[in-house]
Amino acid sequence: MAAAASSKAKPVSDGLRLVMLGAPGSGKGTQAAALAGRIGVPAVSTGEMLRGAVAAATPLGRGVERTLAEGALVDDATMSEVVRVRLGEEDAASGFILDGFPRTLPQAAALETILGAAATRLDAVLQVEVPEHELVRRALARRRADDREEVIRRRLGVYRKQTEPLIGYYRERGLLREVDGYQSVEAVTAAILSQLAVEA
Ligand code: AMP
């Protein structure tokens, strides 16, 4: 078992290029941050980047403020450019954990183009699965400015419609790894590390 895992393991020195996929409230952001510390690559959260831009009232922030407040998606071209620039930064050269991007099929295609231009590609896409009632409970418990119940439900609807098709997209490409997100934070991290065959 250990031998099988280690023969499958990719040396972490090569870096890892991961996408976290999961509904709002699935804990994918928490897991991205935990994994980033363990694996030594940056977690790139597009939601955090956008909220930071709104707080700093940059042109990007002013442009997306309303969309965020409504729980809708920022347009694909804007998001793809934000991610292209971010992944071009030095700390992402040997890997990254994307949290919140891609969220649509055009964004997934844009990511392939971005990585292809750098002669790299994704190593895996981790889908964190959590039942809907638990997603709503968690979202209500954490409540940010854009976390009113109505907005939470809208964001879940947007996820089902726009983002869930990515599950099939990445499954077809052999990249999808499913993880049970309905357990403790530590147990989810351990499950992901074992999926990746990275030594914990
Ligand atoms: P998150 O923290 O990932 O839930 O993102 C918060 C909000 O930022 C979302 O509800 C969207 O309005 C916006 N957002 C973040 N990432 C994306 C993306 N990849 N595409 C479109 N909108 C995004």
XYZ file of C-alpha atoms and ligand atoms in Angstrom:
223
model
C 0.000 0.000 0.000
C 2.724 2.438 1.057
C 4.871 1.293 -1.863
C 1.964 1.744 -4.276
C 1.323 5.223 -2.907
C 4.944 6.283 -3.132
C 5.399 4.926 -6.655
C 2.376 7.023 -7.648
C 3.610 10.063 -5.740
C 4.862 13.008 -7.689
C 7.897 14.625 -6.091
C 6.623 17.813 -4.441
C 9.815 19.577 -5.589
C 8.237 19.525 -9.066
C 5.396 21.602 -7.652
C 1.720 20.855 -7.983
C -0.874 22.631 -10.076
C -4.256 22.059 -8.527
C -7.790 23.320 -8.856
C -10.228 23.121 -5.937
C -13.788 22.627 -7.057
C -16.700 22.856 -4.669
C -19.839 24.774 -3.847
C -19.668 27.943 -1.743
C -19.359 26.640 1.829
C -17.713 23.361 0.806
C -14.554 24.360 2.669
C -12.438 24.431 -0.471
C -10.871 27.756 0.574
C -9.880 26.380 3.984
C -8.453 23.297 2.312
C -6.604 25.315 -0.321
C -4.897 27.318 2.446
C -4.050 24.180 4.458
C -2.658 22.396 1.404
C -0.669 25.425 0.303
C 1.163 25.335 3.647
C 1.806 21.596 3.356
C 2.828 21.495 -0.288
C 4.658 24.827 -0.440
C 2.787 26.453 -3.322
C 0.525 29.519 -3.067
C -3.241 29.273 -2.690
C -4.812 31.611 -5.219
C -8.335 32.603 -4.207
C -10.067 34.686 -6.845
C -12.842 35.596 -4.363
C -10.244 36.979 -1.952
C -8.482 38.853 -4.747
C -11.766 40.443 -5.809
C -12.793 41.327 -2.243
C -9.349 42.878 -1.773
C -9.804 44.898 -4.952
C -13.227 46.089 -3.744
C -11.804 47.086 -0.346
C -8.956 48.983 -2.031
C -11.398 50.580 -4.508
C -9.163 49.759 -7.480
C -10.661 50.018 -10.979
C -11.178 46.224 -10.915
C -12.801 46.470 -7.481
C -15.163 49.234 -8.540
C -16.061 47.233 -11.628
C -16.971 44.038 -9.760
C -18.414 45.375 -6.488
C -22.024 45.089 -7.496
C -21.638 41.651 -9.042
C -20.107 40.319 -5.825
C -22.852 41.843 -3.695
C -25.461 40.163 -5.880
C -23.807 36.750 -5.713
C -23.480 36.613 -9.505
C -20.353 35.774 -11.480
C -17.844 38.295 -12.755
C -17.411 37.960 -16.533
C -15.072 35.310 -17.900
C -12.719 37.698 -19.721
C -12.078 39.770 -16.580
C -11.523 36.686 -14.436
C -9.253 34.977 -16.943
C -7.080 38.079 -17.140
C -6.882 38.366 -13.329
C -5.761 34.737 -13.133
C -3.357 34.975 -16.084
C -1.548 37.859 -14.398
C -1.554 36.173 -10.966
C -0.196 32.851 -12.255
C 2.561 34.752 -14.040
C 3.954 35.910 -10.697
C 7.121 34.276 -9.475
C 5.678 32.451 -6.463
C 3.331 30.500 -8.748
C 6.083 29.360 -11.125
C 6.356 25.887 -9.631
C 2.740 25.392 -8.696
C -0.451 26.775 -7.201
C -3.782 25.822 -5.737
C -6.597 27.639 -7.460
C -9.590 28.298 -5.226
C -12.619 29.734 -7.028
C -11.331 29.565 -10.588
C -12.346 28.221 -13.032
C -16.056 28.576 -12.371
C -17.366 28.217 -15.923
C -16.443 26.139 -18.970
C -14.991 29.178 -20.815
C -12.813 29.858 -17.761
C -11.612 26.241 -17.810
C -10.677 26.665 -21.477
C -8.905 29.940 -20.657
C -6.931 28.196 -17.911
C -5.791 25.528 -20.358
C -4.595 28.278 -22.680
C -2.795 30.131 -19.877
C -1.021 26.960 -18.724
C -0.328 25.814 -22.265
C 1.423 29.108 -22.990
C 3.724 28.349 -20.053
C 4.158 24.732 -21.271
C 2.501 23.377 -18.110
C -0.801 21.776 -17.242
C -2.951 20.841 -14.261
C -1.984 17.856 -12.122
C -5.399 17.355 -10.525
C -8.794 18.873 -9.810
C -10.144 18.188 -6.317
C -13.878 18.189 -5.963
C -14.935 18.768 -2.347
C -18.400 17.302 -1.851
C -20.740 18.523 0.910
C -24.531 18.010 1.167
C -26.654 21.084 0.408
C -28.170 21.464 3.918
C -24.660 21.614 5.352
C -23.564 24.198 2.750
C -26.396 26.499 3.788
C -25.728 25.948 7.495
C -22.032 26.777 7.113
C -22.666 29.816 4.942
C -25.156 31.252 7.425
C -22.735 30.622 10.282
C -19.886 32.462 8.575
C -21.880 35.442 7.228
C -19.905 38.013 5.314
C -21.352 41.098 3.691
C -22.338 39.048 0.631
C -23.663 36.166 2.756
C -27.319 37.038 3.241
C -29.423 33.878 2.921
C -30.945 35.032 -0.347
C -27.474 35.675 -1.762
C -26.230 32.335 -0.431
C -29.045 30.507 -2.224
C -28.325 32.443 -5.401
C -24.640 31.587 -5.248
C -25.523 27.914 -4.810
C -27.829 28.122 -7.831
C -25.076 29.756 -9.879
C -22.690 27.004 -8.779
C -25.067 24.226 -9.845
C -25.734 25.796 -13.213
C -22.400 27.304 -14.229
C -19.718 25.475 -12.274
C -20.963 21.893 -11.881
C -20.446 21.181 -15.607
C -16.726 21.447 -14.846
C -16.960 18.161 -12.929
C -17.667 16.278 -16.164
C -15.158 18.371 -18.075
C -12.326 17.423 -15.717
C -13.519 13.841 -15.262
C -13.246 13.338 -19.031
C -9.694 14.627 -18.866
C -8.815 12.161 -16.114
C -8.030 14.957 -13.662
C -10.974 14.749 -11.251
C -10.422 13.516 -7.677
C -13.486 13.401 -5.431
C -13.160 14.135 -1.723
C -15.802 13.833 1.021
C -15.973 17.334 2.503
C -18.547 16.418 5.155
C -15.991 15.624 7.863
C -13.530 17.543 10.031
C -11.139 20.006 8.390
C -8.184 17.775 9.325
C -9.843 14.647 7.934
C -10.582 16.396 4.637
C -6.965 17.599 4.356
C -5.728 14.061 5.053
C -8.117 12.637 2.432
C -6.846 15.122 -0.147
C -3.197 14.408 0.610
C -3.849 10.700 0.236
C -5.689 11.335 -3.052
C -2.642 13.210 -4.270
C -0.346 10.523 -2.889
C 1.660 13.256 -1.201
C 3.309 12.139 2.007
C 1.496 13.763 4.975
P -15.646 33.086 -3.548
O -14.967 33.665 -2.358
O -14.766 32.158 -4.352
O -16.963 32.447 -3.219
O -15.973 34.305 -4.531
C -16.776 35.389 -4.114
C -17.412 36.062 -5.313
O -16.380 36.541 -6.204
C -18.278 35.163 -6.181
O -19.582 35.047 -5.689
C -18.217 35.875 -7.521
O -19.056 37.019 -7.511
C -16.787 36.379 -7.569
N -15.865 35.388 -8.194
C -14.800 34.765 -7.614
N -14.185 33.955 -8.478
C -14.864 34.056 -9.644
C -14.734 33.451 -10.923
N -13.775 32.547 -11.178
N -15.633 33.805 -11.881
C -16.604 34.706 -11.649
N -16.790 35.295 -10.471
C -15.935 34.991 -9.467
